[in-house]
Structure formats: structure tokens, C-alpha cells
Short mmCIF file of C-alpha atoms and ligand atoms in Angstrom, two decimals:
data_model
loop_
_atom_site.label_atom_id
_atom_site.label_comp_id
_atom_site.label_asym_id
_atom_site.label_seq_id
_atom_site.Cartn_x
_atom_site.Cartn_y
_atom_site.Cartn_z
CA UNK A 24 -69.52 79.44 14.86
CA UNK A 25 -66.05 79.11 13.35
CA UNK A 26 -65.98 79.88 9.61
CA UNK A 27 -63.59 77.60 7.74
CA UNK A 28 -62.72 77.79 4.04
CA UNK A 29 -61.50 74.48 2.56
CA UNK A 30 -59.82 74.42 -0.87
CA UNK A 31 -59.87 71.43 -3.26
CA UNK A 32 -63.08 69.86 -2.03
CA UNK A 33 -62.90 67.14 -4.70
CA UNK A 34 -59.39 65.95 -3.81
CA UNK A 35 -58.80 62.97 -1.54
CA UNK A 36 -58.30 65.08 1.60
CA UNK A 37 -61.02 67.54 0.61
CA UNK A 38 -63.52 64.68 0.41
CA UNK A 39 -62.41 63.46 3.85
CA UNK A 40 -63.14 66.89 5.32
CA UNK A 41 -66.60 66.84 3.75
CA UNK A 42 -67.21 63.33 5.08
CA UNK A 43 -66.54 64.29 8.71
CA UNK A 44 -67.93 67.86 8.60
CA UNK A 45 -71.19 66.88 10.32
CA UNK A 46 -69.25 65.76 13.40
CA UNK A 47 -68.19 69.39 13.91
CA UNK A 48 -71.44 71.35 14.34
CA UNK A 49 -69.60 74.40 15.67
CA UNK A 50 -67.71 74.75 12.36
CA UNK A 51 -69.30 76.45 9.37
CA UNK A 52 -67.52 74.94 6.34
CA UNK A 53 -67.10 76.69 2.99
CA UNK A 54 -65.91 73.99 0.58
CA UNK A 55 -64.53 75.14 -2.79
CA UNK A 56 -63.64 73.03 -5.81
CA UNK A 57 -60.62 73.86 -7.99
CA UNK A 58 -62.96 75.50 -10.51
CA UNK A 59 -64.62 77.66 -7.84
CA UNK A 60 -61.30 78.60 -6.27
CA UNK A 61 -58.20 78.23 -8.42
CA UNK A 62 -55.50 79.08 -5.90
CA UNK A 63 -53.03 80.02 -8.65
CA UNK A 64 -55.31 82.91 -9.62
CA UNK A 65 -54.69 85.75 -7.16
CA UNK A 66 -57.75 87.72 -8.32
CA UNK A 67 -60.01 84.71 -7.68
CA UNK A 68 -58.46 84.11 -4.26
CA UNK A 69 -58.96 87.79 -3.36
CA UNK A 70 -62.54 87.73 -4.63
CA UNK A 71 -63.45 84.66 -2.49
CA UNK A 72 -61.91 86.24 0.61
CA UNK A 73 -63.60 89.60 -0.13
CA UNK A 74 -67.06 88.39 -1.02
CA UNK A 75 -67.87 85.60 1.46
CA UNK A 76 -68.34 85.72 5.24
CA UNK A 77 -65.17 86.58 7.14
CA UNK A 78 -63.26 83.30 7.45
CA UNK A 79 -61.53 82.36 10.69
CA UNK A 80 -59.46 79.61 9.06
CA UNK A 81 -58.43 78.54 5.58
CA UNK A 82 -57.44 74.90 5.12
CA UNK A 83 -55.40 74.41 1.96
CA UNK A 84 -55.93 70.85 0.72
CA UNK A 85 -55.05 71.81 -2.87
CA UNK A 86 -51.83 70.64 -4.47
CA UNK A 87 -50.24 69.38 -7.65
CA UNK A 88 -49.67 65.84 -6.36
CA UNK A 89 -48.57 63.92 -9.49
CA UNK A 90 -45.01 63.28 -8.25
CA UNK A 91 -43.66 61.77 -11.48
CA UNK A 92 -45.50 64.08 -13.90
CA UNK A 93 -44.18 67.07 -11.93
CA UNK A 94 -40.69 66.30 -13.27
CA UNK A 95 -41.95 67.45 -16.71
CA UNK A 96 -44.52 69.99 -15.51
CA UNK A 97 -42.29 72.15 -13.34
CA UNK A 98 -44.13 75.41 -14.03
CA UNK A 99 -47.59 74.02 -13.21
CA UNK A 100 -46.35 72.26 -10.07
CA UNK A 101 -44.71 75.52 -8.95
CA UNK A 102 -47.84 77.53 -9.67
CA UNK A 103 -50.06 75.30 -7.54
CA UNK A 104 -47.69 74.21 -4.76
CA UNK A 105 -45.73 77.44 -4.37
CA UNK A 106 -47.57 80.43 -5.87
CA UNK A 107 -51.00 79.07 -4.87
CA UNK A 108 -49.87 78.68 -1.26
CA UNK A 109 -48.41 82.19 -1.37
CA UNK A 110 -51.67 83.65 -2.75
CA UNK A 111 -53.60 82.09 0.13
CA UNK A 112 -51.06 83.34 2.69
CA UNK A 113 -51.34 86.90 1.34
CA UNK A 114 -55.15 86.80 1.47
CA UNK A 115 -55.06 85.28 4.98
CA UNK A 116 -52.73 88.06 6.13
CA UNK A 117 -54.96 90.76 4.69
CA UNK A 118 -58.12 89.30 6.25
CA UNK A 119 -56.56 88.01 9.51
CA UNK A 120 -57.35 84.39 8.73
CA UNK A 121 -55.36 81.46 10.14
CA UNK A 122 -53.96 79.28 7.35
CA UNK A 123 -53.63 75.52 7.79
CA UNK A 124 -51.56 74.22 4.91
CA UNK A 125 -50.82 70.58 4.15
CA UNK A 126 -47.29 69.65 3.10
CA UNK A 127 -45.30 66.50 2.61
CA UNK A 128 -42.55 64.14 3.78
CA UNK A 129 -41.05 64.66 0.28
CA UNK A 130 -39.40 67.88 1.53
CA UNK A 131 -36.77 65.50 3.01
CA UNK A 132 -34.13 63.55 1.09
CA UNK A 133 -34.70 60.31 3.02
CA UNK A 134 -31.04 59.83 3.93
CA UNK A 135 -31.81 59.84 7.69
CA UNK A 136 -32.36 56.68 9.69
CA UNK A 137 -34.43 58.24 12.46
CA UNK A 138 -37.85 59.87 12.27
CA UNK A 139 -37.66 63.42 10.91
CA UNK A 140 -38.23 66.33 13.26
CA UNK A 141 -39.86 69.56 12.05
CA UNK A 142 -36.50 71.28 12.61
CA UNK A 143 -34.48 68.82 10.50
CA UNK A 144 -32.81 70.09 7.36
CA UNK A 145 -34.97 69.83 4.24
CA UNK A 146 -33.53 68.68 0.92
CA UNK A 147 -36.24 67.60 -1.53
CA UNK A 148 -35.19 65.17 -4.25
CA UNK A 149 -37.70 66.07 -6.98
CA UNK A 150 -39.85 68.83 -8.42
CA UNK A 151 -42.91 67.95 -6.31
CA UNK A 152 -40.97 68.17 -3.03
CA UNK A 153 -39.09 71.29 -4.15
CA UNK A 154 -42.28 73.15 -5.05
CA UNK A 155 -44.02 72.04 -1.84
CA UNK A 156 -41.04 73.34 0.15
CA UNK A 157 -41.19 76.67 -1.69
CA UNK A 158 -44.89 76.83 -0.74
CA UNK A 159 -44.00 76.26 2.93
CA UNK A 160 -41.32 78.95 2.78
CA UNK A 161 -43.65 81.46 1.11
CA UNK A 162 -46.24 80.93 3.86
CA UNK A 163 -43.71 81.21 6.71
CA UNK A 164 -42.33 84.42 5.20
CA UNK A 165 -45.75 86.01 4.57
CA UNK A 166 -47.94 85.05 7.49
CA UNK A 167 -47.37 84.48 11.19
CA UNK A 168 -50.75 82.81 11.82
CA UNK A 169 -50.15 79.51 10.06
CA UNK A 170 -49.93 75.80 10.68
CA UNK A 171 -47.97 73.81 8.09
CA UNK A 172 -48.71 70.14 8.55
CA UNK A 173 -46.43 67.70 6.75
CA UNK A 174 -47.90 64.27 6.22
CA UNK A 175 -46.97 61.06 4.39
CA UNK A 176 -48.37 58.23 2.26
CA UNK A 177 -52.00 59.44 2.30
CA UNK A 178 -54.77 56.97 1.47
CA UNK A 179 -58.50 56.71 2.08
CA UNK A 180 -61.70 55.44 0.49
CA UNK A 181 -61.65 58.60 -1.68
CA UNK A 182 -59.57 59.55 -4.73
CA UNK A 183 -56.62 57.65 -6.12
CA UNK A 184 -54.17 56.13 -3.69
CA UNK A 185 -52.05 53.05 -2.90
CA UNK A 186 -54.86 51.21 -1.09
CA UNK A 187 -57.19 51.45 -4.07
CA UNK A 188 -54.43 50.71 -6.59
CA UNK A 189 -53.45 47.51 -4.73
CA UNK A 190 -57.08 46.33 -4.54
CA UNK A 191 -57.49 46.97 -8.27
CA UNK A 192 -54.28 45.12 -9.14
CA UNK A 193 -55.35 42.21 -6.93
CA UNK A 194 -58.43 41.82 -9.11
CA UNK A 195 -56.43 42.05 -12.36
CA UNK A 196 -53.21 40.08 -11.73
CA UNK A 197 -51.88 36.90 -10.17
CA UNK A 198 -48.54 38.32 -9.08
CA UNK A 199 -47.14 41.74 -8.18
CA UNK A 200 -43.83 43.25 -7.05
CA UNK A 201 -43.83 46.04 -4.45
CA UNK A 202 -40.79 47.92 -3.14
CA UNK A 203 -39.56 46.81 0.25
CA UNK A 204 -36.68 49.25 0.71
CA UNK A 205 -38.60 52.53 1.06
CA UNK A 206 -39.71 53.10 4.62
CA UNK A 207 -42.42 55.50 5.78
CA UNK A 208 -45.73 55.79 7.61
CA UNK A 209 -49.06 55.39 5.82
CA UNK A 210 -51.64 57.96 6.89
CA UNK A 211 -55.41 57.62 6.66
CA UNK A 212 -56.44 60.98 5.18
CA UNK A 213 -59.50 61.01 7.43
CA UNK A 214 -57.27 60.83 10.54
CA UNK A 215 -55.34 63.81 9.16
CA UNK A 216 -58.58 65.71 8.54
CA UNK A 217 -59.71 64.98 12.13
CA UNK A 218 -56.34 66.17 13.45
CA UNK A 219 -56.67 69.47 11.56
CA UNK A 220 -60.18 70.05 12.92
CA UNK A 221 -59.02 69.21 16.46
CA UNK A 222 -56.39 71.97 16.15
CA UNK A 223 -59.14 74.38 15.07
CA UNK A 224 -61.43 73.30 17.93
CA UNK A 225 -58.60 73.73 20.42
CA UNK A 226 -58.13 77.31 19.10
CA UNK A 227 -54.41 76.72 19.34
CA UNK A 228 -52.13 79.64 18.59
CA UNK A 229 -48.97 77.52 18.65
CA UNK A 230 -48.28 78.38 15.00
CA UNK A 231 -45.54 76.71 12.97
CA UNK A 232 -44.58 73.50 11.20
CA UNK A 233 -45.89 70.13 12.42
CA UNK A 234 -45.62 66.50 11.35
CA UNK A 235 -48.66 64.22 11.27
CA UNK A 236 -48.75 60.60 10.12
CA UNK A 237 -50.24 57.44 11.50
CA UNK A 238 -48.10 55.62 14.03
CA UNK A 239 -45.63 52.95 12.82
CA UNK A 240 -42.79 52.52 10.29
CA UNK A 241 -43.24 50.15 7.37
CA UNK A 242 -42.30 49.59 3.73
CA UNK A 243 -44.64 49.76 0.74
CA UNK A 244 -44.31 45.95 0.64
CA UNK A 245 -45.56 45.68 4.26
CA UNK A 246 -48.42 48.07 3.39
CA UNK A 247 -49.44 45.94 0.38
CA UNK A 248 -49.15 42.73 2.42
CA UNK A 249 -51.62 44.06 5.01
CA UNK A 250 -54.01 45.29 2.29
CA UNK A 251 -54.04 41.81 0.72
CA UNK A 252 -54.49 40.17 4.14
CA UNK A 253 -57.52 42.39 4.86
CA UNK A 254 -59.05 41.72 1.45
CA UNK A 255 -58.32 37.98 1.56
CA UNK A 256 -56.54 38.27 -1.78
CA UNK A 257 -54.48 35.33 -3.02
CA UNK A 258 -52.25 37.45 -5.27
CA UNK A 259 -48.55 36.50 -5.05
CA UNK A 260 -46.70 39.45 -3.52
CA UNK A 261 -42.97 39.80 -4.25
CA UNK A 262 -40.65 42.16 -2.41
CA UNK A 263 -38.62 44.20 -4.91
CA UNK A 264 -36.06 47.00 -4.59
CA UNK A 265 -36.36 50.62 -5.67
CA UNK A 266 -33.83 49.93 -8.45
CA UNK A 267 -36.20 47.25 -9.85
CA UNK A 268 -38.97 49.85 -10.24
CA UNK A 269 -37.45 53.01 -11.73
CA UNK A 270 -39.66 56.12 -11.67
CA UNK A 271 -39.09 59.59 -13.20
CA UNK A 272 -38.98 61.15 -9.71
CA UNK A 273 -36.64 59.85 -7.04
CA UNK A 274 -38.40 59.01 -3.75
CA UNK A 275 -36.91 59.35 -0.24
CA UNK A 276 -35.70 55.95 1.03
CA UNK A 277 -36.79 56.79 4.56
CA UNK A 278 -39.45 59.39 5.31
CA UNK A 279 -40.84 58.56 8.74
CA UNK A 280 -42.04 61.74 10.47
CA UNK A 281 -41.62 62.31 14.19
CA UNK A 282 -45.07 63.33 15.50
CA UNK A 283 -44.12 64.26 19.08
CA UNK A 284 -44.64 67.99 18.50
CA UNK A 285 -48.23 67.78 17.22
CA UNK A 286 -49.48 65.23 19.77
CA UNK A 287 -50.30 67.70 22.61
CA UNK A 288 -52.44 69.75 20.19
CA UNK A 289 -54.70 66.78 19.44
CA UNK A 290 -57.73 65.60 21.38
CA UNK A 291 -57.05 61.93 20.60
CA UNK A 292 -53.95 59.73 20.40
CA UNK A 293 -52.58 59.27 16.87
CA UNK A 294 -53.90 55.92 15.59
CA UNK A 295 -51.62 53.07 14.55
CA UNK A 296 -51.38 52.54 10.77
CA UNK A 297 -52.87 49.02 10.90
CA UNK A 298 -55.98 50.07 12.83
CA UNK A 299 -56.55 53.00 10.47
CA UNK A 300 -56.02 50.87 7.37
CA UNK A 301 -58.65 48.42 8.65
CA UNK A 302 -61.02 51.35 9.20
CA UNK A 303 -60.47 52.72 5.67
CA UNK A 304 -60.81 49.24 4.16
CA UNK A 305 -64.15 48.73 5.95
CA UNK A 306 -65.46 51.88 4.22
CA UNK A 307 -64.72 50.33 0.81
CA UNK A 308 -66.49 47.01 1.45
N1 NAP B 420 -51.41 61.81 -1.52
C1 NAP B 420 -50.33 61.61 -0.77
O1 NAP B 420 -49.81 60.49 -0.66
C2 NAP B 420 -49.74 62.75 0.01
C3 NAP B 420 -48.62 62.52 0.82
C4 NAP B 420 -48.08 63.59 1.54
C5 NAP B 420 -48.66 64.85 1.47
N2 NAP B 420 -49.74 65.05 0.66
C6 NAP B 420 -50.33 66.38 0.60
O2 NAP B 420 -51.65 66.27 1.11
C7 NAP B 420 -52.50 67.23 0.50
C8 NAP B 420 -53.77 66.58 -0.02
O3 NAP B 420 -53.41 65.61 -1.01
P1 NAP B 420 -54.50 64.67 -1.70
O4 NAP B 420 -54.03 63.29 -1.56
O5 NAP B 420 -55.86 65.06 -1.24
O6 NAP B 420 -54.29 65.12 -3.22
P2 NAP B 420 -55.29 64.95 -4.48
O7 NAP B 420 -56.29 63.89 -4.21
O8 NAP B 420 -54.40 64.86 -5.67
O9 NAP B 420 -56.06 66.34 -4.51
C9 NAP B 420 -55.46 67.52 -4.91
C10 NAP B 420 -56.54 68.52 -5.11
O10 NAP B 420 -55.93 69.78 -5.44
C11 NAP B 420 -56.74 70.38 -6.43
N3 NAP B 420 -56.03 71.38 -7.19
C12 NAP B 420 -55.04 71.22 -8.10
N4 NAP B 420 -54.70 72.42 -8.62
C13 NAP B 420 -55.48 73.35 -8.00
C14 NAP B 420 -55.60 74.75 -8.11
N5 NAP B 420 -54.84 75.45 -8.96
N6 NAP B 420 -56.51 75.39 -7.34
C15 NAP B 420 -57.30 74.69 -6.48
N7 NAP B 420 -57.24 73.36 -6.34
C16 NAP B 420 -56.33 72.69 -7.10
C17 NAP B 420 -57.21 69.23 -7.31
O11 NAP B 420 -58.31 69.68 -8.06
P3 NAP B 420 -59.23 68.72 -8.97
O12 NAP B 420 -60.27 68.23 -8.01
O13 NAP B 420 -59.76 69.62 -10.00
O14 NAP B 420 -58.32 67.65 -9.49
C18 NAP B 420 -57.53 68.19 -6.25
O15 NAP B 420 -58.85 68.36 -5.78
C19 NAP B 420 -51.63 67.92 -0.56
O16 NAP B 420 -51.11 69.10 0.00
C20 NAP B 420 -50.49 66.95 -0.79
O17 NAP B 420 -49.31 67.61 -1.21
C21 NAP B 420 -50.29 64.03 -0.05
#
């Protein structure tokens, strides 16, 4: 059996891991909520690693993900996204555990016009991206045995996300504007969870940074359009520009991730965004 600790079991990604856990009988999961394992508290992290079975892997699904609120909550975002990641890396080093940490497309500034490689220069625009990058750097500096997996535009049937927000707005409004000039790749959080578990199953030791998103490049407008098509909604959808919808945190204009590096580590081909969206939508019906 492979013993795997998963942080943030009640987050969107944490719930996806729990949902698919039964498909991996050779993995013994230890799911922890934020109250059972606060990753910012080094003593708690040490106590979990000291007192439970020896873990083979730790998957860090915990993060401060409120991108706009992070602009005013710099210290808290840093504690969770940077210091929390560092605490886990230190414990993993001490106990010889492989850390799989989830990061974000927001480490890039979005000024590129071609899909970002893992080796491309990072330049986060806001506090969320800056603190996530510091978390990545702390892990790389502390621990050799790590996988950092950057992903983008996560959604699923769990938690709060764009899919669920659009469906709610479709039931409340007749008309909506969605930005059409930010380009990225939506990612079904369950596909990401499967990818992580495939890396564990493969017992890969090709440590380092990887990009994982669903296949395809679209705008938030395109994403909303497909959600409304699937749901048969008659809401009027208007394409707007980023400047029409100002937010406290600046978003990258283009954050498509090149997934060539991770593909050989996975047992299945990365699904296209439309197929995965249809799958997630079917879980909500
Ligand atoms: N959502 C996206 O669009 C997106 C895009 C790119 C990358 N990512 C990355 O993907 C990962 C998963 O995101 P998600 O969508 O699952 O986020 P989420 O739904 O916001 O979940 C975050 C989880 O982190 C937990 N958490 C916060 N502070 C913690 C702490 N100090 N100790 C332990 N747990 C703590 C939260 O606890 P509570 O349950 O108590 O709230 C929550 O369960 C994150 O690394 C995120 O940066 C997300």
C-alpha cells in the first residue's frame, strides 16, 4: 500500500481526491481538513508527520485562493501559500516523503502569446501569484523529492468556481457580461486529481515543475457560452473586455500552459476542456 497524506480535504480539489479515492485501492489516503492540519502551524505539521503512519507522499491541495482578497490580506496569503508550503517541504524532507504541491498559472504575467513552458520566466502580477511562487521556490530549495504542478482555471461539481457561478447567475439574471480578452485553459479539478494519482501510481522519480490543464485555449466568454449551451440557458451573454470589469487583482491576459512535459508521466491522454466540462456538468444535474 502507498500511504498518501492529502491536505485541505474540504477544498474543491480535496473533495475531488476524496471522490475518486475508491478507484485507487492500492493507495491508503489520509485526508486532513484545515482544522486537523493547519499547514501554517509548523508544530501541527510536525505532529501529523510524527504521529501517523509513515507517509510515502503528501499532496498539498491547501491554498489561500481568494485572488482579489489577497491584495489586502498579504500576510495571510503568504502564510498559507508560502510558509505553509515550506512547512510541508521541511516535514517531507525529515521523513523522506515525496511532496506533490499544486501551483498556478498566476505565477506568469500573461504577456506571452504562446503556451507557457515550465522553464519560462515567472513574473506574477498580484499577491496571490507572488505568494504561490514563493511557495514553489521554498519547496524547490528545501526538498529534492517534489512535484510542483501548476494548473489553471479549476472547476468541478465541488466548491465555488466559474461553472457554478455561471449556472447561478443564469437562474438569477436575463443578461450577463463575461470577459473575452483573457485566454487560458479551464481544468476539471477531477482530471487534475486523476493526473496526480497517476504520477503516484507510476512511482515516477522525475521530480520538478510540471504544467497540467485540460487541452484547448479559450476565453472566459467562450467558457460561459459552453456552460449556457450545456444547461440550455437562454441568458443573453455579452462579450466584454477586462477594462469593463475592473478587479482589485490584475489577471494575466494569456495563461495557457504547455503540458508536453507532464504527458509521458500520465496513464491517459489529457482530456479536451469541452469533454471535461460536459462530464462535470453531468455530475451537477
Ligand atoms: N481554483 C482555481 O481556479 C485554481 C487555479 C489554479 C491553481 N489553483 C490551485 O489549486 C489548488 C486547489 O485549489 P482549490 O480550487 O481546491 O481551492 P479551494 O477550493 O479554495 O480550497 C482551498 C483549501 O485550502 C484550505 N486551507 C486554507 N488555509 C489553510 C491552512 N492554513 N491549512 C490547511 N488548509 C488550508 C481551505 O480550507 P477550508 O476548507 O477551511 O476553507 C480549503 O479547503 C490550490 O493550490 C490553488 O492555488 C486553483
